[in-house]
CSV table of C-alpha atoms and ligand atoms in Angstrom, one decimal:
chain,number,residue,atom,x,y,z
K,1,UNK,CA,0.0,0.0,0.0
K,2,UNK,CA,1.4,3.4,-0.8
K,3,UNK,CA,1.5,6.4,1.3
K,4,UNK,CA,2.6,9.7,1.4
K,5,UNK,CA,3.2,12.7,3.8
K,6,UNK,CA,0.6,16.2,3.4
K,7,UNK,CA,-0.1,18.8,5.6
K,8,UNK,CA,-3.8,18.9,6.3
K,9,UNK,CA,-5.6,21.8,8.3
K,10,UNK,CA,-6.0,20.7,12.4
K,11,UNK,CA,-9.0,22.3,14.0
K,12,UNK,CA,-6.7,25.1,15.3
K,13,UNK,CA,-6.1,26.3,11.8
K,14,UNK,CA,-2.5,25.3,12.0
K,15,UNK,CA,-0.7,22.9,9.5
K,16,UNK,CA,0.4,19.6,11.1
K,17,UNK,CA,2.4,16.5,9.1
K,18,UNK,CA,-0.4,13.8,8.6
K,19,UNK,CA,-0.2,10.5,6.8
K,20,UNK,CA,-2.1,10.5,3.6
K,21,UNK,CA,-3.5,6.7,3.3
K,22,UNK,CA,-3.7,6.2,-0.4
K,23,UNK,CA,-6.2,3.6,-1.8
K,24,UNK,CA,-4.9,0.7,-2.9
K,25,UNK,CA,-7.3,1.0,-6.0
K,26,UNK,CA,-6.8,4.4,-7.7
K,27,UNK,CA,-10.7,3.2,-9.4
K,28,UNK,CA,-13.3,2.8,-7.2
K,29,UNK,CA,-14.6,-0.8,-7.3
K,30,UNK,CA,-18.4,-0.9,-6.8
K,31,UNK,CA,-20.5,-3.8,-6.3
K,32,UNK,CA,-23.4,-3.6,-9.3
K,33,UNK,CA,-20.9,-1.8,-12.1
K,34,UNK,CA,-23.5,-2.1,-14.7
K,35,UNK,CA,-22.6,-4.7,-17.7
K,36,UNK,CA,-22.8,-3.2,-21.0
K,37,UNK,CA,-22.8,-5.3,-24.2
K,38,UNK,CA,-22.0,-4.4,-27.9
K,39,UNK,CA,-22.1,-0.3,-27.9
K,40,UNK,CA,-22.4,-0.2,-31.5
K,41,UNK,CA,-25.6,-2.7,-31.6
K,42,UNK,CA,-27.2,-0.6,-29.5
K,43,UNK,CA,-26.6,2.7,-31.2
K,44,UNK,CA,-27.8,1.2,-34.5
K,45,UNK,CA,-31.0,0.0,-32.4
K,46,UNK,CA,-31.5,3.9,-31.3
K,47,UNK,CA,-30.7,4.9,-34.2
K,48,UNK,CA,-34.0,2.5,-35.8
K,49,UNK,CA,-36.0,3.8,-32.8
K,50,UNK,CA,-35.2,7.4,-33.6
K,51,UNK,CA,-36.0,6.7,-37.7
K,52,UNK,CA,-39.4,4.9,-36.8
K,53,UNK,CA,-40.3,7.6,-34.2
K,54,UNK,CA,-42.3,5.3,-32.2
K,55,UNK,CA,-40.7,5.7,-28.2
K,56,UNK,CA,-42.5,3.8,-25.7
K,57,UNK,CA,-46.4,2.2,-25.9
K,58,UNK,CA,-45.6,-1.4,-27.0
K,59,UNK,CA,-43.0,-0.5,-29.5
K,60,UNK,CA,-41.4,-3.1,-32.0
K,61,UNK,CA,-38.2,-3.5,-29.8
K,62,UNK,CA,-40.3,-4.3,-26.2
K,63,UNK,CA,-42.4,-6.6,-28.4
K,64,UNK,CA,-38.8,-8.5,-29.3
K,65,UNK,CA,-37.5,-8.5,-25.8
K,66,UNK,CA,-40.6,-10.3,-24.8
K,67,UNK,CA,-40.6,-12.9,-27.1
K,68,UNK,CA,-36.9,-13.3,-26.8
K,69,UNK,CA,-37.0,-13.4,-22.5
K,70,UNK,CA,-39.9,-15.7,-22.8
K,71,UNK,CA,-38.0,-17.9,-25.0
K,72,UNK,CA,-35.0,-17.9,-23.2
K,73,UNK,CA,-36.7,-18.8,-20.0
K,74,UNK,CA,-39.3,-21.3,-21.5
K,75,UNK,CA,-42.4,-19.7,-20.7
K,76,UNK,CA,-45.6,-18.8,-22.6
K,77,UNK,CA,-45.4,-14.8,-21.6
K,78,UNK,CA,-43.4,-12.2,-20.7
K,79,UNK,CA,-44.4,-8.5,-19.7
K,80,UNK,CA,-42.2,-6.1,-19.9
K,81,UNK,CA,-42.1,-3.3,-17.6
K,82,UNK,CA,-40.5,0.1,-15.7
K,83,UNK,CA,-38.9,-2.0,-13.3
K,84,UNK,CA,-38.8,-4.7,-10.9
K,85,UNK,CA,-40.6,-3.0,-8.1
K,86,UNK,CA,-43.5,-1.6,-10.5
K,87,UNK,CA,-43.7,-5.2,-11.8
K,88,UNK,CA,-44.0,-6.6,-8.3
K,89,UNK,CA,-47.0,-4.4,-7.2
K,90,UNK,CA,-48.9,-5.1,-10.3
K,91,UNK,CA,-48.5,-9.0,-10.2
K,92,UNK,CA,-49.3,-9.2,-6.5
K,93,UNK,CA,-52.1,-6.8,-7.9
K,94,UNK,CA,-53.2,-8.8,-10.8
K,95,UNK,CA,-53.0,-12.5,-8.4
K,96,UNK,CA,-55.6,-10.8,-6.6
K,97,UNK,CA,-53.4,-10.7,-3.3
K,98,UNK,CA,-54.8,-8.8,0.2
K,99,UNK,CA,-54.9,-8.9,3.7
K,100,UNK,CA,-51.5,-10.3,4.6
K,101,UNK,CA,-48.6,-11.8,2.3
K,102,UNK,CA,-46.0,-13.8,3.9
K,103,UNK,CA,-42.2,-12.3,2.7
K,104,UNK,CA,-38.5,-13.0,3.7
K,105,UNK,CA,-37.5,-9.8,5.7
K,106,UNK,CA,-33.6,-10.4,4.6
K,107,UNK,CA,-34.4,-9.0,1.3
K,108,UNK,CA,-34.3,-5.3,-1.2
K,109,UNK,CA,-36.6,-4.0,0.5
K,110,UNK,CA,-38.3,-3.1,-2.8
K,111,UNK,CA,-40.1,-7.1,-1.8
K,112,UNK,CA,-41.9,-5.6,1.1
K,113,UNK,CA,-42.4,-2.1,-0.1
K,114,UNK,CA,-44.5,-3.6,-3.4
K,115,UNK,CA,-47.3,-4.6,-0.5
K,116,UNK,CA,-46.9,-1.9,1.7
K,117,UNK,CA,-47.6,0.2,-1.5
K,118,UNK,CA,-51.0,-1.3,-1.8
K,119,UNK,CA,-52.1,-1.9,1.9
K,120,UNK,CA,-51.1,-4.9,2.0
K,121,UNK,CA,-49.0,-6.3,4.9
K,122,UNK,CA,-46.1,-8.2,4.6
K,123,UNK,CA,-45.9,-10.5,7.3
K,124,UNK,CA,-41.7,-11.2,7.7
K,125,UNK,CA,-40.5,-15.0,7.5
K,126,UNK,CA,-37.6,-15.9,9.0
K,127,UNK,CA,-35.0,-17.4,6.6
K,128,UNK,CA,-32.9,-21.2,6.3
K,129,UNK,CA,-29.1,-19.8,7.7
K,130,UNK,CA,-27.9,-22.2,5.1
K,131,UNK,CA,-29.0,-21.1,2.2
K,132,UNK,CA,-30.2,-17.3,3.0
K,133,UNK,CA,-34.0,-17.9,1.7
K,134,UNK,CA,-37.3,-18.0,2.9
K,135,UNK,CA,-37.3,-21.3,5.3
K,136,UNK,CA,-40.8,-22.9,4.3
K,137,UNK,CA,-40.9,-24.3,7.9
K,138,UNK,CA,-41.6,-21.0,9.3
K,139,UNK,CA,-44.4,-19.9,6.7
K,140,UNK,CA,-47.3,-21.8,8.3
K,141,UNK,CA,-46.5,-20.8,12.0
K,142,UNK,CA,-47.4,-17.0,10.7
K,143,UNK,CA,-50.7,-17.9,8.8
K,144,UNK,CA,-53.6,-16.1,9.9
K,145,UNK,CA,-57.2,-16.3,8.2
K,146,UNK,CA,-55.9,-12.8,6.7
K,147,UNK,CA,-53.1,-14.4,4.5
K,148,UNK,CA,-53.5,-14.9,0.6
K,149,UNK,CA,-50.1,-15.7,-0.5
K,150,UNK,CA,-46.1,-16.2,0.1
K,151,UNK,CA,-44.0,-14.5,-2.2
K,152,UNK,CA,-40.5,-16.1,-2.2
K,153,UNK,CA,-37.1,-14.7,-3.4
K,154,UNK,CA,-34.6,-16.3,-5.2
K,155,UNK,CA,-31.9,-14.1,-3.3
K,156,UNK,CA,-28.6,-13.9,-5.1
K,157,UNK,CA,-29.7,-16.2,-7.3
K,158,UNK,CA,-30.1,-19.4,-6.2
K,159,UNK,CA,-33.4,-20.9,-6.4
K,160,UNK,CA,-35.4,-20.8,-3.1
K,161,UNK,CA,-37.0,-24.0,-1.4
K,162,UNK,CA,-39.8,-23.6,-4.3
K,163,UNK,CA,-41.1,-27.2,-3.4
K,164,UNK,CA,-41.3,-26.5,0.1
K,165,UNK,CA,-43.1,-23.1,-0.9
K,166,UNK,CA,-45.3,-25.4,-3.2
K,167,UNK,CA,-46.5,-27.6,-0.3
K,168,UNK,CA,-47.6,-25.0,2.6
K,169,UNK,CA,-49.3,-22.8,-0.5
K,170,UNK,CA,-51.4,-26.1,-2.0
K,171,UNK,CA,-52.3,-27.2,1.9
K,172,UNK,CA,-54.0,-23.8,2.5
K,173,UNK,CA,-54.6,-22.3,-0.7
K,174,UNK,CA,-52.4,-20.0,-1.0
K,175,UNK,CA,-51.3,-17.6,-3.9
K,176,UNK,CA,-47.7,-18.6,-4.4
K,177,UNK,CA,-45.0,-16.1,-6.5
K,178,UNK,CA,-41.5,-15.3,-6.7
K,179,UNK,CA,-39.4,-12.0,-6.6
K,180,UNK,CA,-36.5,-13.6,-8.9
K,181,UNK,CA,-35.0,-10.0,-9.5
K,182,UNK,CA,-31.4,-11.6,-8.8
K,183,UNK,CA,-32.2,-14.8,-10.9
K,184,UNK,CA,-32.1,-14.3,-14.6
K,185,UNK,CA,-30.5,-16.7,-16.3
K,186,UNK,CA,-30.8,-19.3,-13.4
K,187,UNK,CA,-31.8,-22.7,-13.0
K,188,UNK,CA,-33.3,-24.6,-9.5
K,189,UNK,CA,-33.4,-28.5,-10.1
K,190,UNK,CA,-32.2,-28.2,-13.6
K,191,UNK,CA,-35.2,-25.5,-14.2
K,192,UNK,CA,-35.3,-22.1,-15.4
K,193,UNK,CA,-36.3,-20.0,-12.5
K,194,UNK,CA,-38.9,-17.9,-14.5
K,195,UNK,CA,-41.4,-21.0,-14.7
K,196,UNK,CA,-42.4,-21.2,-10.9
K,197,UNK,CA,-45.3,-20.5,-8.7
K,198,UNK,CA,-48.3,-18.4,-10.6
K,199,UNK,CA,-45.8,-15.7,-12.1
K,200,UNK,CA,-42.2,-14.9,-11.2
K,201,UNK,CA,-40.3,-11.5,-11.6
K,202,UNK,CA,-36.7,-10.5,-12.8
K,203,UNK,CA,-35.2,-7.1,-12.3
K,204,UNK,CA,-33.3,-5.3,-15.5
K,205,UNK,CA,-31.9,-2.4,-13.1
K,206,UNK,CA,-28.5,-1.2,-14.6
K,207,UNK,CA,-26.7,-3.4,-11.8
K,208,UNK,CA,-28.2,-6.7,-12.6
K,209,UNK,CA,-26.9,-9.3,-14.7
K,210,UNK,CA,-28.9,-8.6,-17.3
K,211,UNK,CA,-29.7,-4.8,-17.4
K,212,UNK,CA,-31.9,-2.7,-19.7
K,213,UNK,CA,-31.0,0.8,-17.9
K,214,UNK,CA,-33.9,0.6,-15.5
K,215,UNK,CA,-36.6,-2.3,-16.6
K,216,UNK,CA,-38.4,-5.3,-14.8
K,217,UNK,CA,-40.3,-8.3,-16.4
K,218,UNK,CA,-43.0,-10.5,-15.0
K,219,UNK,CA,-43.1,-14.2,-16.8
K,220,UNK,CA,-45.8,-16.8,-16.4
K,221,UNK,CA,-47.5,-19.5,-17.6
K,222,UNK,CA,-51.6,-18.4,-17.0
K,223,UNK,CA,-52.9,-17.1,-19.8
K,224,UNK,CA,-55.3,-14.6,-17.6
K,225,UNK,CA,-52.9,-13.8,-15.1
K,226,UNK,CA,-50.6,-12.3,-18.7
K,227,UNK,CA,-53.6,-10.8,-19.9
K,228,UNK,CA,-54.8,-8.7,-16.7
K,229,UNK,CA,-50.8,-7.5,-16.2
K,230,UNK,CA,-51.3,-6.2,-19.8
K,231,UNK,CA,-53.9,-3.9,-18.9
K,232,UNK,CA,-52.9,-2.8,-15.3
K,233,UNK,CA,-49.4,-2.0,-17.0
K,234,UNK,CA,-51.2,0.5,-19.3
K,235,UNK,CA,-53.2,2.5,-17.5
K,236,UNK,CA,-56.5,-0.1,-17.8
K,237,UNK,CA,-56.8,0.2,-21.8
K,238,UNK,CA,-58.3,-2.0,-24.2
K,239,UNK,CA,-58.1,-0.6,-27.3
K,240,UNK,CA,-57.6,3.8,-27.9
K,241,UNK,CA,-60.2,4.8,-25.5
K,242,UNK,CA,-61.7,1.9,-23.8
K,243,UNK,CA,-60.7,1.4,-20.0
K,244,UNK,CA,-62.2,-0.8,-18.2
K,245,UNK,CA,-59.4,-2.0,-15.4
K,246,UNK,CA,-57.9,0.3,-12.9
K,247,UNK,CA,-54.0,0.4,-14.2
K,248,UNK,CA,-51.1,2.3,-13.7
K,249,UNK,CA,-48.4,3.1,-16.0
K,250,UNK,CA,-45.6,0.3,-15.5
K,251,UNK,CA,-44.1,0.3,-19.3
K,252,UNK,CA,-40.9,-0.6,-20.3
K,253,UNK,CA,-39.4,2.2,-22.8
K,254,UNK,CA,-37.9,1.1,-26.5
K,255,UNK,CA,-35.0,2.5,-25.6
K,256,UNK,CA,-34.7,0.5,-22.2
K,257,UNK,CA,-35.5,-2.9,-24.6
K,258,UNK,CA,-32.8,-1.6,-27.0
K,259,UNK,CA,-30.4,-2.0,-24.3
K,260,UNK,CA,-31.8,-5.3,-22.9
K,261,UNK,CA,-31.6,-6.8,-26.3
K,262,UNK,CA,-28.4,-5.7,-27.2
K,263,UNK,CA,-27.3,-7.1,-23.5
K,264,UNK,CA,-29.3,-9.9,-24.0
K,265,UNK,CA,-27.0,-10.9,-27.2
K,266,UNK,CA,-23.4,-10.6,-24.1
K,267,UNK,CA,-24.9,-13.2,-21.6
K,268,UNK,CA,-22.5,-15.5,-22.3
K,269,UNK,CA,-19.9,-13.4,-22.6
K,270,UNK,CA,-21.0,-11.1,-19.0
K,271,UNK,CA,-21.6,-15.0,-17.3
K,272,UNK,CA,-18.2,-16.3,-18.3
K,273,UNK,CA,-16.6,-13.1,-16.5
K,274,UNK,CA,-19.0,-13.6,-13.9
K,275,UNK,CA,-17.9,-17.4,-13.3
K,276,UNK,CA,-13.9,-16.3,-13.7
K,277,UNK,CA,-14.5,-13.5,-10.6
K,278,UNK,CA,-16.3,-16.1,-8.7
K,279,UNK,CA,-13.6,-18.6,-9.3
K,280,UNK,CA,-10.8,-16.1,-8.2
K,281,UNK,CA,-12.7,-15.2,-5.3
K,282,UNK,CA,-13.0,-18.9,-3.9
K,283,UNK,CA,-9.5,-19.6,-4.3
K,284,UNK,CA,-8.4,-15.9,-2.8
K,285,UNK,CA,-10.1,-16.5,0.0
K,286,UNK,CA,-9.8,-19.8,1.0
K,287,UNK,CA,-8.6,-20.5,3.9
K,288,UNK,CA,-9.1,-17.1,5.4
K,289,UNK,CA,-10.4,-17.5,9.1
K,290,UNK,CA,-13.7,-16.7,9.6
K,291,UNK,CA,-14.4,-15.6,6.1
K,292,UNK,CA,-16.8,-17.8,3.7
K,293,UNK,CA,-18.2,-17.2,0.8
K,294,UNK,CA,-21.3,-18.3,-0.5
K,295,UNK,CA,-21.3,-21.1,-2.9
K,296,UNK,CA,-22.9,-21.8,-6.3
K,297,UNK,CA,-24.0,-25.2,-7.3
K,298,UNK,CA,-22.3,-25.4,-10.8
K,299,UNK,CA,-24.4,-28.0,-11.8
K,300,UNK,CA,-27.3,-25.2,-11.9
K,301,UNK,CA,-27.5,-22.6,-14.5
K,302,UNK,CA,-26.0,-19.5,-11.7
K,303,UNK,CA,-25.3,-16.1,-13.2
K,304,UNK,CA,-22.7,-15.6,-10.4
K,305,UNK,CA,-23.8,-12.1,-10.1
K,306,UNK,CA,-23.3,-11.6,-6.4
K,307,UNK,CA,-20.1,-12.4,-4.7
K,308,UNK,CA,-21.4,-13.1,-1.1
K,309,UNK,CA,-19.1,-13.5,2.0
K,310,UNK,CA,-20.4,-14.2,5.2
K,311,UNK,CA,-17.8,-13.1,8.4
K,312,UNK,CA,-17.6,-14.8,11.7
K,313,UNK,CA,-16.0,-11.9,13.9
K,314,UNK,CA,-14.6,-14.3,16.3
K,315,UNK,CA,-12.8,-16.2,14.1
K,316,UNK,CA,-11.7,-13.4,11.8
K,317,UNK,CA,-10.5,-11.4,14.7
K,318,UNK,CA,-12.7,-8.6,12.6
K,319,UNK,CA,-16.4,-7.9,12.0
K,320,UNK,CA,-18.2,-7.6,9.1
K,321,UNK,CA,-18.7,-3.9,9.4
K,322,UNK,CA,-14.8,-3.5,10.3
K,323,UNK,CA,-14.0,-5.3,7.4
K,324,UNK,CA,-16.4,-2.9,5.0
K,325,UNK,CA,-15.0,0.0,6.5
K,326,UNK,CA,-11.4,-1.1,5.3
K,327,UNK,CA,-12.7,-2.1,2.0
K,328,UNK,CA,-14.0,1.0,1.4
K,329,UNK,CA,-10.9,2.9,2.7
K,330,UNK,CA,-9.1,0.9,-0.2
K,331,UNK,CA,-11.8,1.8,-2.6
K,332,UNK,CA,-13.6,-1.4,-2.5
K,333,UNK,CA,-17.2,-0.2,-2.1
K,334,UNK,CA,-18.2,-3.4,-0.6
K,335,UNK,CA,-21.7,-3.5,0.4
K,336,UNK,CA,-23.8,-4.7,3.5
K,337,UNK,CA,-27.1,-6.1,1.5
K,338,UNK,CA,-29.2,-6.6,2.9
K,339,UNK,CA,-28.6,-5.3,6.5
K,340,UNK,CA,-30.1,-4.6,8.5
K,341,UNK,CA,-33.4,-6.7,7.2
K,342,UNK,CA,-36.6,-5.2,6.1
K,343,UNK,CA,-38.3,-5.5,9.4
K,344,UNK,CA,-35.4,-3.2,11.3
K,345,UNK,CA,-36.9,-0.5,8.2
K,346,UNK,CA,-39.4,2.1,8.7
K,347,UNK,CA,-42.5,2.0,8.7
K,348,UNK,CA,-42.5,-1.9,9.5
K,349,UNK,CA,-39.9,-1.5,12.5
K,350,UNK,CA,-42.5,0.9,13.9
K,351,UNK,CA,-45.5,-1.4,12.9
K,352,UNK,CA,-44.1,-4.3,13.7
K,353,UNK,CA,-41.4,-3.6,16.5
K,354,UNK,CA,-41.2,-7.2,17.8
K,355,UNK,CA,-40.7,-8.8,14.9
K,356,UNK,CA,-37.0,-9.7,15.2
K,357,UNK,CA,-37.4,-11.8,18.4
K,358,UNK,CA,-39.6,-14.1,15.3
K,359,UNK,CA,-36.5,-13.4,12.9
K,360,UNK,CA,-33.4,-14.7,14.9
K,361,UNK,CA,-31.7,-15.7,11.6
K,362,UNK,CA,-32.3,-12.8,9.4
K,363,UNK,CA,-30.8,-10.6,12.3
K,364,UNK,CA,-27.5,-13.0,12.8
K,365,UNK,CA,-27.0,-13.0,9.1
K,366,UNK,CA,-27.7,-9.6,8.2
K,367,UNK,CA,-25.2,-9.0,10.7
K,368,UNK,CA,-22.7,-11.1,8.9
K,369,UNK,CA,-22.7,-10.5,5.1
K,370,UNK,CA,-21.1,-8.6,2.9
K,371,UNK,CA,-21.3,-8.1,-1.0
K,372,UNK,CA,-18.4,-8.0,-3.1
K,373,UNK,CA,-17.6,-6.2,-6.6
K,374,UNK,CA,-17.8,-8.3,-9.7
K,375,UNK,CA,-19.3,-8.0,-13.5
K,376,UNK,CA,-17.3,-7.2,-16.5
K,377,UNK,CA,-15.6,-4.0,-14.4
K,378,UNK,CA,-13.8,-6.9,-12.2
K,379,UNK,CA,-11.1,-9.2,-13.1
K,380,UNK,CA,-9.3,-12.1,-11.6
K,381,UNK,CA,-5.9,-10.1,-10.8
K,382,UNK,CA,-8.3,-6.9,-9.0
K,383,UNK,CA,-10.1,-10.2,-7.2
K,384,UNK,CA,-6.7,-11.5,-6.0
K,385,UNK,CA,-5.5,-7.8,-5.2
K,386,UNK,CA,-8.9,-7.4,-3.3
K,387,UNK,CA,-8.4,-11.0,-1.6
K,388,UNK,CA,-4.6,-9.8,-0.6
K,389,UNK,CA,-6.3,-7.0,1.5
K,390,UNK,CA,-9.0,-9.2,3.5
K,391,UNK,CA,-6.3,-11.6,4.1
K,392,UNK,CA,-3.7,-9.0,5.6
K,393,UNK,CA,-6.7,-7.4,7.8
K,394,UNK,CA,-7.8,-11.0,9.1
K,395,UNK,CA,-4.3,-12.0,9.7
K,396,UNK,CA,-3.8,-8.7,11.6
K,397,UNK,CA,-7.1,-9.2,13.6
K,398,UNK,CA,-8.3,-6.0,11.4
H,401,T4K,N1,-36.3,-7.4,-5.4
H,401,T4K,C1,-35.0,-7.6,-5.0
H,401,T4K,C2,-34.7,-8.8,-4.3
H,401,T4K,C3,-34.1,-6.7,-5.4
H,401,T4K,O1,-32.8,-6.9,-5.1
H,401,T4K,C4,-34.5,-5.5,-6.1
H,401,T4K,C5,-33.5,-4.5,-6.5
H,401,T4K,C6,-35.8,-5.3,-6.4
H,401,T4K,C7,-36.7,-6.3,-6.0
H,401,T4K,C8,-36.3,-4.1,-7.2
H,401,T4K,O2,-35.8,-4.1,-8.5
H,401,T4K,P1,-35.8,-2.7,-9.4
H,401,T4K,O3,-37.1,-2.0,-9.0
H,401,T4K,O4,-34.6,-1.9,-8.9
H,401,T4K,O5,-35.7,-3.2,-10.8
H,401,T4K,C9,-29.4,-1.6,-6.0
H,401,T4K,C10,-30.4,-1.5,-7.2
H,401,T4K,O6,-30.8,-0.2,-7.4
H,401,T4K,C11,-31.6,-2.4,-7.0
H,401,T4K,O7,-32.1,-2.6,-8.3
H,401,T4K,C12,-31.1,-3.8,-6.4
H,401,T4K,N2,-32.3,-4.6,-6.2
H,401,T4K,C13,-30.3,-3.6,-5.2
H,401,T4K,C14,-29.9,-4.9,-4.6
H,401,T4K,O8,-29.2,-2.9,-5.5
H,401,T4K,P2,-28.6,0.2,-4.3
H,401,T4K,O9,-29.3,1.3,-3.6
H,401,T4K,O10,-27.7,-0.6,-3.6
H,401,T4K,O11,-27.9,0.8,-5.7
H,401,T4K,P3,-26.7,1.9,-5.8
H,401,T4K,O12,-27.3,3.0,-6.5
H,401,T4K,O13,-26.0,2.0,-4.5
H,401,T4K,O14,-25.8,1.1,-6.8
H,401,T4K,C15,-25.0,0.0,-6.4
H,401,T4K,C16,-23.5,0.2,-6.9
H,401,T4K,O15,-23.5,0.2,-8.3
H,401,T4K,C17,-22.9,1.6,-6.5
H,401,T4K,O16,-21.7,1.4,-5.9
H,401,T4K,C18,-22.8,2.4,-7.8
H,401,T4K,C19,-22.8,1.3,-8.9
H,401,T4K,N3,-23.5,1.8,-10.1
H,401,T4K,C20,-24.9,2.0,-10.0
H,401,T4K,C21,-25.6,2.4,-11.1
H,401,T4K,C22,-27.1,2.6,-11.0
H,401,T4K,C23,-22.8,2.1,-11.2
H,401,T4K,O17,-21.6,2.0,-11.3
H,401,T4K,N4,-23.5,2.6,-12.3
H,401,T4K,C24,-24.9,2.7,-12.3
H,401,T4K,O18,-25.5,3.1,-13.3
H,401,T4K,O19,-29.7,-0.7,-5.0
C-alpha cells in the first residue's frame, strides 16, 4: 500500500504532518458496475428507434425482448415493464393478493415495499441460515385467516426451497409467487427460475446481470394472469379509449428494450466473466479464518452475479462492518445487503417492533454478510488484489 506525507488543516487552523492513506485501488470498485454489451448494436438500435419515431407504448423492440426473455426462460409470456418494483406491485395486484402476504425480511426491500404500496401487509418470514432464503418451515407458523399468499425470493440467485413453498401454498390455498429480480439466467433443479409458482419477476436495473438501464419483467404461464398485467401495466386500456381496469403506468421504454436486447445478445460473454471472478474469489479467500463465501452449485445454471461472504468476527479477529469499513478505505465499495433486514426499516420497524425476536436468523446474518464487486468491471488479478487486503486485515485481527 502506498502512502505519502501532506499537511492537512488541524481544527486550530494550523498545519500539522499527517499520513495521507492512499487507496490501494486508484478506481473505485463498486458492487453492481453495470454490464454493457456491444455499444455499437445498441446505437444502431437507437438509431431504428429514432427513424421509426415510435418511443415507448408497446414499441417493435419491447415486443422483441418479450418474445426473446420468454424464450429464453421457456415460458408462454413475458411482460415487460419500468422496473422490478412496479412489476412486483402489479403481479401481487393482478394474483388478486390482500390482507397479509408472507415475505422474507432479509431481502431489497423493494419485496416488502410492493405490498406496503398497496395496503397490503407483509408478514416477515424468518429465513434457512444455510441457504439465505425463505425457510418454508416458518411460513405456516405466521398464517392467519388474513393471508392470501407467500412470495419467495430467489436471493442472489439461487433458487429458493420452491417445493417446500409449493407444499404450505397447495395445503391452505395459498397464492404462491416469486421475486426472482437476482435470478435471470438461473436454473433450480435443472429448471429455469422464470417458470415457478403463478408468475415470477426478474429485475433489468443497470446493476443486474442482465440490465436494460432501468426495466423489470414479469413471466408466467396463465394465460389470464398475462392478460390482466397487460392492462394494469397500461393505465386499464383495451383498445384507444376503452378502460375498463384500474391500471397504472408500468411500461418498459424502447430504448430500455434496445439495451436489454443488445445485452441480452453478451450473456454468455458477461456470465463467463462472472464465473472467472467467482472462481478467483473462492480460491483468494480460501482459507481465510472466519471468512466464507457463498457457494454456487455449478451444476445449476448461476449467473454468479453476487459475490457473497459471510464473516464470523470471532474467528476473523474482525467484524463484518470493520472489514467494509477497510474495503472502502481501499476503494472497495463493498456493500452490507441486505442489513439490517426489512423489518429493522421504517415503517415496519415501527408497525411491527417485535418482529425480530420471530426473525433470529435474518438478524445473525444480516449481521454477517457482505457483498463483493464483480461484472465485466472486475477481473481475476483486482479479485486477488482485493483478496490480498481481506487476508492482511484478518491475519492482523483487522
Ligand atoms: N427485489 C429484489 C430482491 C431486489 O434486489 C431488487 C433490487 C428489487 C426487487 C427491485 O428491482 P428494481 O425496481 O430496482 O428493478 C441496487 C439496485 O438499485 C436495486 O435494483 C437492487 N435490487 C439492489 C440490490 O441494488 P442500491 O441502492 O444498492 O444501488 P446503488 O445506487 O447504491 O448502486 C450500487 C452500486 O452500483 C454503487 O456502488 C454504484 C454502482 N452503479 C450503480 C448504477 C445505478 C454504477 O456503477 N452505475 C450505475 O449506473 O440498489
Amino acid at each position: 500500500m502506498n502512502t505519502s506525507t501532506i499537511s492537512m488543516p488541524t481544527h486550530a487552523g494550523a498545519l500539522d504532518p499527517v499520513v495521507e492513506h492512499r487507496p490501494a485501488f486508484d478506481e473505485t470498485l463498486h458492487v453492481g458496475r453495470p454490464n454493457q454489451g456491444d455499444r455499437r448494436r445498441l446505437m444502431e438500435r437507437i438509431n431504428d428507434m429514432l427513424d421509426r419515431n415510435w418511443l415507448t407504448n408497446n414499441g417493435p423492440f419491447v415486443q422483441e425482448f418479450e418474445r426473446r426473455i420468454a424464450a429464453y426462460v421457456g415460458v408462454r409470456h413475458c411482460i415487460a415493464m419500468c422496473n422490478a418494483t412496479v412489476a412486483l406491485e402489479i403481479a401481487t395486484r393482478a394474483a388478486g393478493l390482500r390482507g397479509e402476504v408472507i415475505v422474507p425480511s432479509y431481502t431489497f426491500v423493494a419485496t416488502a415495499h410492493s405490498l406496503q404500496w398497496q395496503e397490503i401487509t407483509p408478514v416477515f418470514c424468518d429465513i434457512d441460515p444455510r441457504t439465505h432464503t425463505i425457510d418454508p418451515r416458518r411460513v405456516a407458523e405466521l398464517m392467519t385467516p388474513r393471508t392470501t399468499g407467500i412470495i419467495g425470493v430467489h436471493l442472489w440467485g439461487r433458487g429458493c426451497d420452491v417445493e417446500g413453498l409449493e407444499r404450505v401454498a397447495t395445503e391452505r390455498g395459498l397464492v404462491l409467487m416469486f421475486d426472482a429480480a437476482h435470478a435471470f439466467g438461473c436454473s433450480h433443479r435443472g429448471r429455469m427460475i422464470g417458470g415457478f409458482g403463478l408468475c415470477e419477476v426478474f429485475s433489468f436495473h443497470a446493476t443486474k446481470f442482465l440490465n436494460s438501464f432501468e426495466g423489470g419483467a414479469i413471466v408466467t404461464n396463465d394465460d389470464g394472469l398475462a392478460g390482466r398485467i397487460r392492462l394494469m401495466k397500461n393505465f386499464g386500456f383495451r383498445g384507444y379509449d376503452n378502460v375498463n381496469y384500474v391500471g397504472t403506468n408500468g411500461k418498459m421504454t424502447e430504448v430500455c428494450a434496445a439495451m436489454g436486447l443488445t445485452n441480452l445478445e453478451s450473456v454468455e460473454f458477461f456470465l463467463a466473466r462472472n464465473l472467472e471472478n467467482y472462481r478467483a474469489y473462492r480460491e483468494g479467500l480460501a482459507g481465510i479464518p472466519g471468512l466464507t463465501l457463498l457457494a454456487y452449485d455449478e451444476r445449476e445454471r448461476c449467473n454468479y452475479q453476487y459475490i457473497v461472504v459471510e464473516v464470523d468476527a470471532g474467528e476473523a479477529g474482525i467484524d463484518r462492518d470493520g472489514l467494509v469499513a477497510l474495503l472502502h478505505a481501499e476503494n472497495v465499495l463493498a456493500r452490507r445487503y441486505f442489513w439490517p433486514g426489512c423489518h429493522n426499516m421504517e415503517p415496519y420497524c415501527s408497525y411491527f417492533p417485535h418482529a425480530r425476536l420471530l426473525l433470529p436468523e435474518t438478524e445473525r446474518l444480516a449481521a454477517r454478510v457482505m457483498v463483493l464487486p464483480t461484472g465485466t468491471a472486475m477481473n481475476p488479478e483486482k479479485v486477488g488484489r482485493l483478496c490480498g487486503i481481506l487476508r492482511a486485515a484478518v491475519g492482523r485481527g483487522g
